[in-house]
mmCIF file of C-alpha atoms in Angstrom:
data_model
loop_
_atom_site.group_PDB
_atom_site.id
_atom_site.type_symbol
_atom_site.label_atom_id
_atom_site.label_comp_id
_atom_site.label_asym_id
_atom_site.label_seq_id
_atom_site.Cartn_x
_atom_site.Cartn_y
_atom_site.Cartn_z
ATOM 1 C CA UNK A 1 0.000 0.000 0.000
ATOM 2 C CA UNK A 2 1.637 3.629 -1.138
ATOM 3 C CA UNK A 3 0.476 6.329 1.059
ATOM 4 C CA UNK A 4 0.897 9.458 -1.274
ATOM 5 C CA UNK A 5 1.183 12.887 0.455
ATOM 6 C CA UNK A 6 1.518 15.857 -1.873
ATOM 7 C CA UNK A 7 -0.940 17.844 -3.943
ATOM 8 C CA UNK A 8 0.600 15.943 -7.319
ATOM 9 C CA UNK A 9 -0.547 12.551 -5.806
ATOM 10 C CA UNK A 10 -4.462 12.939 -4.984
ATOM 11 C CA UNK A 11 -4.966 10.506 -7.862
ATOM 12 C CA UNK A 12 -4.386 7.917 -4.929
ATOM 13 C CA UNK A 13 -7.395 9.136 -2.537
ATOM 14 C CA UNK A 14 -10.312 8.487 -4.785
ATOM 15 C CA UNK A 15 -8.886 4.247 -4.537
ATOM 16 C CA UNK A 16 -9.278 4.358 -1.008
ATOM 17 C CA UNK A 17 -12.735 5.077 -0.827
ATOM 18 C CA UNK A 18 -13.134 1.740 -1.359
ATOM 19 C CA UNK A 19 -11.962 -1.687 -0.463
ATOM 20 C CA UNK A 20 -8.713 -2.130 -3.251
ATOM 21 C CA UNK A 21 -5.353 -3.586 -3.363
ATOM 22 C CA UNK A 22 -2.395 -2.383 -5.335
ATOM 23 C CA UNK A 23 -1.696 -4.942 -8.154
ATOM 24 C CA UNK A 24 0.267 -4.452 -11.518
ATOM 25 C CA UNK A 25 0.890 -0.730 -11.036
ATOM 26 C CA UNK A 26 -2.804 -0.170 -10.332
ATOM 27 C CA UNK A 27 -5.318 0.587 -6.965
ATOM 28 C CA UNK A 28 -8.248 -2.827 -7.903
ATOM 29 C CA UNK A 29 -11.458 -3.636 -6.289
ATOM 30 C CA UNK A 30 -11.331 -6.535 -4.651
ATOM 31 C CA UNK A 31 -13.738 -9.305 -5.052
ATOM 32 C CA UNK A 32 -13.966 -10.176 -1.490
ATOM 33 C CA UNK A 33 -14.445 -7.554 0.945
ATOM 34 C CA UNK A 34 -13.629 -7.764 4.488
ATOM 35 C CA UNK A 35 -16.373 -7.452 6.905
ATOM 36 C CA UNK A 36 -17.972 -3.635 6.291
ATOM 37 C CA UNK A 37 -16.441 -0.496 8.993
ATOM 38 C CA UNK A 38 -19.141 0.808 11.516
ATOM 39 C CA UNK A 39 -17.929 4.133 11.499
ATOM 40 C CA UNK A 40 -19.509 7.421 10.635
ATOM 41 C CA UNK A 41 -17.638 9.168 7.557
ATOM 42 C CA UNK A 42 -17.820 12.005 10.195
ATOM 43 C CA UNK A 43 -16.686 10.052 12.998
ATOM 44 C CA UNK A 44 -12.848 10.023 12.384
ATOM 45 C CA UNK A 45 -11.216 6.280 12.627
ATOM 46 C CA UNK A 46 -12.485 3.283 13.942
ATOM 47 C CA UNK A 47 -10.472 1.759 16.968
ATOM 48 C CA UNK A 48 -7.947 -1.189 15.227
ATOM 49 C CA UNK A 49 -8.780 -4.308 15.781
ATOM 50 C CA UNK A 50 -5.525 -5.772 15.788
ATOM 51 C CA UNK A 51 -3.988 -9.696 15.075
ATOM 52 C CA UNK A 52 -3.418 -11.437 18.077
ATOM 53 C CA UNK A 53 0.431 -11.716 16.629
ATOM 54 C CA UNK A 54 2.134 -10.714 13.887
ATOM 55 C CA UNK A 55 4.709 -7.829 12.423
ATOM 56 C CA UNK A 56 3.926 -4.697 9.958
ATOM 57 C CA UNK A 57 7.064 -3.133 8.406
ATOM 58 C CA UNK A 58 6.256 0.607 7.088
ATOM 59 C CA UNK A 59 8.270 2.758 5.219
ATOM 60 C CA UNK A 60 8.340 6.538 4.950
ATOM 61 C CA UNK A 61 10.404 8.271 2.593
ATOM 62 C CA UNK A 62 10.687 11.822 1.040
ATOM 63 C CA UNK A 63 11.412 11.432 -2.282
ATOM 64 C CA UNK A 64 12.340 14.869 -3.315
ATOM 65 C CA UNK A 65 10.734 16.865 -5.852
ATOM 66 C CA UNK A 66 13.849 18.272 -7.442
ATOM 67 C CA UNK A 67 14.160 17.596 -10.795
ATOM 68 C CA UNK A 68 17.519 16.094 -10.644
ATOM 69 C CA UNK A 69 18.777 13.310 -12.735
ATOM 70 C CA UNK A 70 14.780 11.859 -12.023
ATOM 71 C CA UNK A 71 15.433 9.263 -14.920
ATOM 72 C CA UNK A 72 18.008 7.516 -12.948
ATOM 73 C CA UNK A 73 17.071 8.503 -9.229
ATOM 74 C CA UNK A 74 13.031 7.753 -9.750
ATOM 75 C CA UNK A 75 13.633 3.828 -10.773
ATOM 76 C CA UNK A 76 16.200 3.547 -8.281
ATOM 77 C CA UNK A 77 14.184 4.518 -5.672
ATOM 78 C CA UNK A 78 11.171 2.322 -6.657
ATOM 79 C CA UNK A 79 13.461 -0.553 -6.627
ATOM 80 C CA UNK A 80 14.640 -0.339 -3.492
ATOM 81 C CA UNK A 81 11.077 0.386 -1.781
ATOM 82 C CA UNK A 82 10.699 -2.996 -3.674
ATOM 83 C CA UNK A 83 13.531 -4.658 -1.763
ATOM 84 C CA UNK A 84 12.499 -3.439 1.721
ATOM 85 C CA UNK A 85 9.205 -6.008 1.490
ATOM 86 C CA UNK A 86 7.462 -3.348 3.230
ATOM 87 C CA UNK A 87 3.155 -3.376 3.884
ATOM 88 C CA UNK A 88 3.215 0.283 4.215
ATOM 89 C CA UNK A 89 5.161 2.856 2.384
ATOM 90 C CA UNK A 90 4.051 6.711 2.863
ATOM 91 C CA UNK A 91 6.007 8.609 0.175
ATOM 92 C CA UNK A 92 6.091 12.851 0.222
ATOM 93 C CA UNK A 93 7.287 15.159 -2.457
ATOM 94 C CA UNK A 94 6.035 12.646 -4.856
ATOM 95 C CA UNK A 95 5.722 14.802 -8.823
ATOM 96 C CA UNK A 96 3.650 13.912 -11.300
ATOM 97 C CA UNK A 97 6.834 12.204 -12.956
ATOM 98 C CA UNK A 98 7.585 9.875 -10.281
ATOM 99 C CA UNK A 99 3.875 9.131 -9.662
ATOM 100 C CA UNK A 100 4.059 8.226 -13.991
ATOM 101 C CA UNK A 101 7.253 5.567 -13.089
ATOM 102 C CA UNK A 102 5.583 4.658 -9.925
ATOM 103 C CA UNK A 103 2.467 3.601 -11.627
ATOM 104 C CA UNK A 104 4.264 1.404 -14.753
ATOM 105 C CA UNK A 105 6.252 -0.375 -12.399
ATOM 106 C CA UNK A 106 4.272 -2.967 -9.881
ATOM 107 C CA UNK A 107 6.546 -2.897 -6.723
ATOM 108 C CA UNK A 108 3.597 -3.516 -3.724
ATOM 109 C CA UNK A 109 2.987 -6.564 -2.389
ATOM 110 C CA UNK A 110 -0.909 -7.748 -2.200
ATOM 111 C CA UNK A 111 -1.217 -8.105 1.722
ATOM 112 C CA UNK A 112 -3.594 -5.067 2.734
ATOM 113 C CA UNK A 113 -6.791 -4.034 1.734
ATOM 114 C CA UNK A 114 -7.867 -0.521 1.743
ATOM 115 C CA UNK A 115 -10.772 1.067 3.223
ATOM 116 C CA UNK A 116 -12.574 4.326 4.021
ATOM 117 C CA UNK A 117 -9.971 6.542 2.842
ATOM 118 C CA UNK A 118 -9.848 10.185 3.172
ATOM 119 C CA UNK A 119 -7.880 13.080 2.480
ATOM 120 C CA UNK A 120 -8.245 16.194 4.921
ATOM 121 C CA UNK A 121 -6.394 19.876 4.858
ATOM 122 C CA UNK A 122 -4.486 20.492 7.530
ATOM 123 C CA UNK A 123 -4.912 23.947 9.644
ATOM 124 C CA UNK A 124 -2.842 26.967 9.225
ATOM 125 C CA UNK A 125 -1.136 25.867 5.742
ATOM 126 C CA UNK A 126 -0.294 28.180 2.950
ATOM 127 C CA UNK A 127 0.974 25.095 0.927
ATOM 128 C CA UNK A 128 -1.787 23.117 0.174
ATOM 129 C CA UNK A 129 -0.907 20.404 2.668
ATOM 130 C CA UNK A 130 -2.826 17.523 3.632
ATOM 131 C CA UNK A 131 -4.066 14.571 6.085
ATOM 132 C CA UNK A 132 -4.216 11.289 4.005
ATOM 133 C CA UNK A 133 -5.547 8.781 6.230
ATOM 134 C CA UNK A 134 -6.977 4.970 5.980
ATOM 135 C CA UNK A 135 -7.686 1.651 7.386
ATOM 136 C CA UNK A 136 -6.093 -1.066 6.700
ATOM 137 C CA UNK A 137 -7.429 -4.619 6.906
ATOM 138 C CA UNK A 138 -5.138 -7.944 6.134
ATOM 139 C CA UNK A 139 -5.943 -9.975 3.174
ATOM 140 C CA UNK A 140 -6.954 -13.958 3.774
ATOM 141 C CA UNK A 141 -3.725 -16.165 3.452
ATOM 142 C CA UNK A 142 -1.107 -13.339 3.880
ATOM 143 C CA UNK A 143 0.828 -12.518 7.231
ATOM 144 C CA UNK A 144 -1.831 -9.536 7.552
ATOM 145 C CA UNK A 145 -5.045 -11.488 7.825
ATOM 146 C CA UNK A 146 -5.735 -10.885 11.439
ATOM 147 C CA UNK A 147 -5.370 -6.996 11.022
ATOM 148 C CA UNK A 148 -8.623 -5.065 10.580
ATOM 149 C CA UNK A 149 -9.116 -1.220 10.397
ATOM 150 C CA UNK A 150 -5.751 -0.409 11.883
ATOM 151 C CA UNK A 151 -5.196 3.033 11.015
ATOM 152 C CA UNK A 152 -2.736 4.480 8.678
ATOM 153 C CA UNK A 153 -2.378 8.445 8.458
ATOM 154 C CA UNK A 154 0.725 10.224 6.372
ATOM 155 C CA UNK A 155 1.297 14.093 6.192
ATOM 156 C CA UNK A 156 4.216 16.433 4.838
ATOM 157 C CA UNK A 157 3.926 19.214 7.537
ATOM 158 C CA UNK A 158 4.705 22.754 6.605
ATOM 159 C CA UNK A 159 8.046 24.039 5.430
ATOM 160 C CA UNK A 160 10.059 25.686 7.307
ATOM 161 C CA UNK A 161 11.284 29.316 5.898
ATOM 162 C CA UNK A 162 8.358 31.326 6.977
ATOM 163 C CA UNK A 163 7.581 32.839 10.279
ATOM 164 C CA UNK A 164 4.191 31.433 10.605
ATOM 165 C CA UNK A 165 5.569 27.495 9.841
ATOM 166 C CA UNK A 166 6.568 27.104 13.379
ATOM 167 C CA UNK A 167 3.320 27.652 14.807
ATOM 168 C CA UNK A 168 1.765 26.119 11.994
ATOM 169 C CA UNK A 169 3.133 22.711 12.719
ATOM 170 C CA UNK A 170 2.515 22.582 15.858
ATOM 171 C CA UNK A 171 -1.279 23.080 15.240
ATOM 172 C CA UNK A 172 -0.712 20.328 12.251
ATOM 173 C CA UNK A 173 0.565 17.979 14.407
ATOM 174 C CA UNK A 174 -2.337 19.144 17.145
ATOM 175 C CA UNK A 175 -4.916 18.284 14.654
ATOM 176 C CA UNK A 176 -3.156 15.019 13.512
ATOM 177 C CA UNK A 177 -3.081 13.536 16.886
ATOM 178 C CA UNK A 178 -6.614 14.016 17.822
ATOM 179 C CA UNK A 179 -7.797 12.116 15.191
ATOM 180 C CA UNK A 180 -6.011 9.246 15.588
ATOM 181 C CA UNK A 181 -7.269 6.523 17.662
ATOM 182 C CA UNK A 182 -5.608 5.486 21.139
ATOM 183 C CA UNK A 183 -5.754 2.030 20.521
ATOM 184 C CA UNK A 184 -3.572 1.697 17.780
ATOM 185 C CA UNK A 185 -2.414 3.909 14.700
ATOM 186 C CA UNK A 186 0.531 4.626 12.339
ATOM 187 C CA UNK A 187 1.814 8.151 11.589
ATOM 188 C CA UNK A 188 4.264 8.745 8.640
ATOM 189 C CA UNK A 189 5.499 12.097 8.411
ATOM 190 C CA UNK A 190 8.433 14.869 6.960
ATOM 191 C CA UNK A 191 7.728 16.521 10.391
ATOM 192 C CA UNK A 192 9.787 19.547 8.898
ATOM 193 C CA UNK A 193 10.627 19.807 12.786
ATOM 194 C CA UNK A 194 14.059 21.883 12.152
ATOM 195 C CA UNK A 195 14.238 23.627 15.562
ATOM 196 C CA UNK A 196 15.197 22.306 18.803
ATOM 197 C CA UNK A 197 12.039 23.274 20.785
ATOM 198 C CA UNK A 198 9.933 21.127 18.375
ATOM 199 C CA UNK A 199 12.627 18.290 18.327
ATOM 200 C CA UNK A 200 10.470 16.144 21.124
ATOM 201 C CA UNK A 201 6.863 17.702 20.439
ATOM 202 C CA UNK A 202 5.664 14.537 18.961
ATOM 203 C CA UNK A 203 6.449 12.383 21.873
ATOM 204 C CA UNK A 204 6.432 14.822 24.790
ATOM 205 C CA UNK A 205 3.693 16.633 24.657
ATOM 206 C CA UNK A 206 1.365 14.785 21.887
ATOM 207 C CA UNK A 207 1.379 11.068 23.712
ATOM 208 C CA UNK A 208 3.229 9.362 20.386
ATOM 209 C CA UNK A 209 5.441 6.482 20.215
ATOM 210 C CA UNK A 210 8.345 6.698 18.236
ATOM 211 C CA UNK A 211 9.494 3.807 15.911
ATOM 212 C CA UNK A 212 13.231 4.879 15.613
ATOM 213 C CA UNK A 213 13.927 5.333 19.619
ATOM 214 C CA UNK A 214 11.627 2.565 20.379
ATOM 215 C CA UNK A 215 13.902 0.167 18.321
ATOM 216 C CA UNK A 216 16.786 1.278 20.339
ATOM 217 C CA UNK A 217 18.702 3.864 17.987
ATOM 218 C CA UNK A 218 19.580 7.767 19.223
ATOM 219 C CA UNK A 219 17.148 10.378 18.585
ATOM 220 C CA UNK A 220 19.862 12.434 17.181
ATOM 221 C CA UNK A 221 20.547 10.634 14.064
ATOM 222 C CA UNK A 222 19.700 12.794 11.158
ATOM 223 C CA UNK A 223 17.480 12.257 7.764
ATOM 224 C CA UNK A 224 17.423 15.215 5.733
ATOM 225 C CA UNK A 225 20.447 17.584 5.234
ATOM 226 C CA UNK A 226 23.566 14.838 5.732
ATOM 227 C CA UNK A 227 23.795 13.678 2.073
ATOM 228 C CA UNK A 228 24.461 16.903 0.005
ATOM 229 C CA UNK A 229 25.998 19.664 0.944
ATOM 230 C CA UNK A 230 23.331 22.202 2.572
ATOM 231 C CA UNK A 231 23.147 25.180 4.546
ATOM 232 C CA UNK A 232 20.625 23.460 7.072
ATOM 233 C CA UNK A 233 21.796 21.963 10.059
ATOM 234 C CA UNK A 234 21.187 18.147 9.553
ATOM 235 C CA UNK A 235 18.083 17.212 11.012
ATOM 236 C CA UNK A 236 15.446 13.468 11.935
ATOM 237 C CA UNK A 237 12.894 15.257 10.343
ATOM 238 C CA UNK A 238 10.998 12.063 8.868
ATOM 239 C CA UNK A 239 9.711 9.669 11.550
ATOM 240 C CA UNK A 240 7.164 6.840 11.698
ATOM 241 C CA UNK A 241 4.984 7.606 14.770
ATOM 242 C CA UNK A 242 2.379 5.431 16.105
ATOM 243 C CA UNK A 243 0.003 4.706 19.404
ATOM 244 C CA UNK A 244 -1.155 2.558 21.042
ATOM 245 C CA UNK A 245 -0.502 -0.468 23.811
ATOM 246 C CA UNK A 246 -1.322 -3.312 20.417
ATOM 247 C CA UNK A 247 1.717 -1.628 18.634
ATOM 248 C CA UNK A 248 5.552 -1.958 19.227
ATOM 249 C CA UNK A 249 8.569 -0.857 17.424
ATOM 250 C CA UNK A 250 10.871 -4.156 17.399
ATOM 251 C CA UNK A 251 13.265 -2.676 14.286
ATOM 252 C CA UNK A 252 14.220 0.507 12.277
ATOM 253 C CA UNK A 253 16.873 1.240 9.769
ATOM 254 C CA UNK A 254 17.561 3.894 7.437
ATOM 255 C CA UNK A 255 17.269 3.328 3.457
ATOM 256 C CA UNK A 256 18.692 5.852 0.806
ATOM 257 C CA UNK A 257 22.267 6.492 2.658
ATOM 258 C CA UNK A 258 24.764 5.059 0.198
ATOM 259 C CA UNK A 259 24.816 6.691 -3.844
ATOM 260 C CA UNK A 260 24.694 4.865 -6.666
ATOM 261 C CA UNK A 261 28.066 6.139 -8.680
ATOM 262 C CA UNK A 262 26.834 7.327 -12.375
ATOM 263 C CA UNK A 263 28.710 8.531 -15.182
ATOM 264 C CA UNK A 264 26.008 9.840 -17.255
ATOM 265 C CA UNK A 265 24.594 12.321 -17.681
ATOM 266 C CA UNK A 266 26.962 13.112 -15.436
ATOM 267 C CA UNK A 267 29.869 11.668 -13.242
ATOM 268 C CA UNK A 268 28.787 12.055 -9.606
ATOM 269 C CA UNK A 269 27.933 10.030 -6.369
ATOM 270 C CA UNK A 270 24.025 10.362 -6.890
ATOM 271 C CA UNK A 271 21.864 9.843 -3.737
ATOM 272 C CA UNK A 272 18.561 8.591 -4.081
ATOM 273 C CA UNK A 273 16.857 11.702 -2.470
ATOM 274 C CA UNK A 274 18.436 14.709 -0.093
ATOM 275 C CA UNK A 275 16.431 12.848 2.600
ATOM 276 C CA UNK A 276 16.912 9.225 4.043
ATOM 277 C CA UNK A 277 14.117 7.158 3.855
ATOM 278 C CA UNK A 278 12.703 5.643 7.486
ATOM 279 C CA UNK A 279 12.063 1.708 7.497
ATOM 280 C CA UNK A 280 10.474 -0.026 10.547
ATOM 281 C CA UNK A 281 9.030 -3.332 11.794
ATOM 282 C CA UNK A 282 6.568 -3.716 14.392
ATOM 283 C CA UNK A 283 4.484 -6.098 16.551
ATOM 284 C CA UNK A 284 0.899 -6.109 16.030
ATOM 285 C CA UNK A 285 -0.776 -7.817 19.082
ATOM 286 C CA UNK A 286 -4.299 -7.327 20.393
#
């Protein structure tokens, strides 16, 4: 399942209105559907109903919009979200080029269904951004099948560069976490956190879990701003957040850190985006 979060990718949110599975570079209604949601279109997510054991591995990843040797870095990218194996994989800065290779090239596995989709603006944005947000239930004869409605939300939060982005995040991330269920639901996010006082807001003051310290790795370890040279201070600024007592972080890695060496167009260590993608595992238990 690709969790799309920019204005380029809405093309995904009309799929996940209903119950579909990603197959041969395409959302498809499935023949079966799992047993129906009870919950309101107006009532926000339905509390997961989780597998008495099993693991989900999710992947977020910004994938950068520059248009920068996209030829090369686009399939690149797509094949090595291929090689993680991952259920999940939330994707921002996705253009309307890489959503074109994205869509020729059948890289998701068949394990989730998707349900009551939605796509929601988020408060305070002068860019357009969004909540995408879903259910998830496991498909009969996969290592899913005990999952039903477990909630999947991904947002790009706003840039920094303006003095109202600050404050702006903050009320994104507000209005994120109320609507996300306590008993058990997956955040994928750019948090675009890039100052130290909103370093910890997630967990400290908004009750989230966090897959990368839960796993056992440093907090400090950055994703955007170590691979090219940059005038911002290397940041984590993409995390996979999540709640719940039915959810725990057992692994996380980066992807994207070494370049693939090219020589054309040019000659250059190439990285796969200016941001490391953000791949974890975890236990799904009732």
């Amino acid at each position: 399942m690709a969790a799309a979060t920019d204005p380029s990718s809405h093309v995904h949110a009309s799929a996940f209105c209903k119950t579909t599975r990603f197959h041969r570079g395409e959302w498809q209604q499935l023949s079966a559907e799992p047993a129906p949601s009870t919950s309101s279109p107006h009532a926000g997510p339905t509390a997961a109903s989780l597998s008495p054991s099993g693991k989900l591995t999710v992947v977020t990843y910004n994938v950068w919009f520059e248009n920068f040797v996209d030829e090369v870095r686009h399939p690149a990218i797509i094949g090595r979200l291929a090689s993680t194996n991952a259920d999940v994989i939330c994707l921002q800065e996705i253009t309307q080029s890489f959503l074109a290779t994205i869509r020729s090239d059948a890289v998701m596995q068949n394990t989730l269904a998707v349900r009551n989709g939605r796509l929601v603006d988020l408060p305070e944005s002068k860019l357009n951004r969004t909540l995408l947000m879903a259910e998830l239930t496991g498909l009969s004869g996969t290592h899913t099948q005990g999952i039903n409605a477990l909630t999947i939300a991904a947002a790009h939060l706003e840039s920094p560069g303006a003095d109202y982005a600050q404050h702006a995040r903050r009320a994104q991330l507000q209005f994120i976490r109320a609507r996300l269920p306590e008993s058990g639901a997956i955040f994928c996010t750019d948090t675009n956190l890039c100052t130290e006082e909103e370093a910890d807001l997630p967990t400290d003051h908004l009750r989230f879990r966090d897959a990368w310290v839960d796993a056992g790795h440093s907090a400090d370890v950055p994703t955007s701003d170590s691979l090219y040279k940059s005038p911002y201070t290397p940041r984590r600024l993409d995390r996979i957040l999540y709640t719940g007592d039915g959810l725990q972080a057992v692994s996380a890695n980066l992807i994207g850190e070494a370049p693939l060496k090219i020589t054309e167009p040019i000659s250059m260590d190439l990285y796969f985006s200016d941001h490391k993608g953000v791949l974890a595992t975890l236990s799904v238990k009732g």
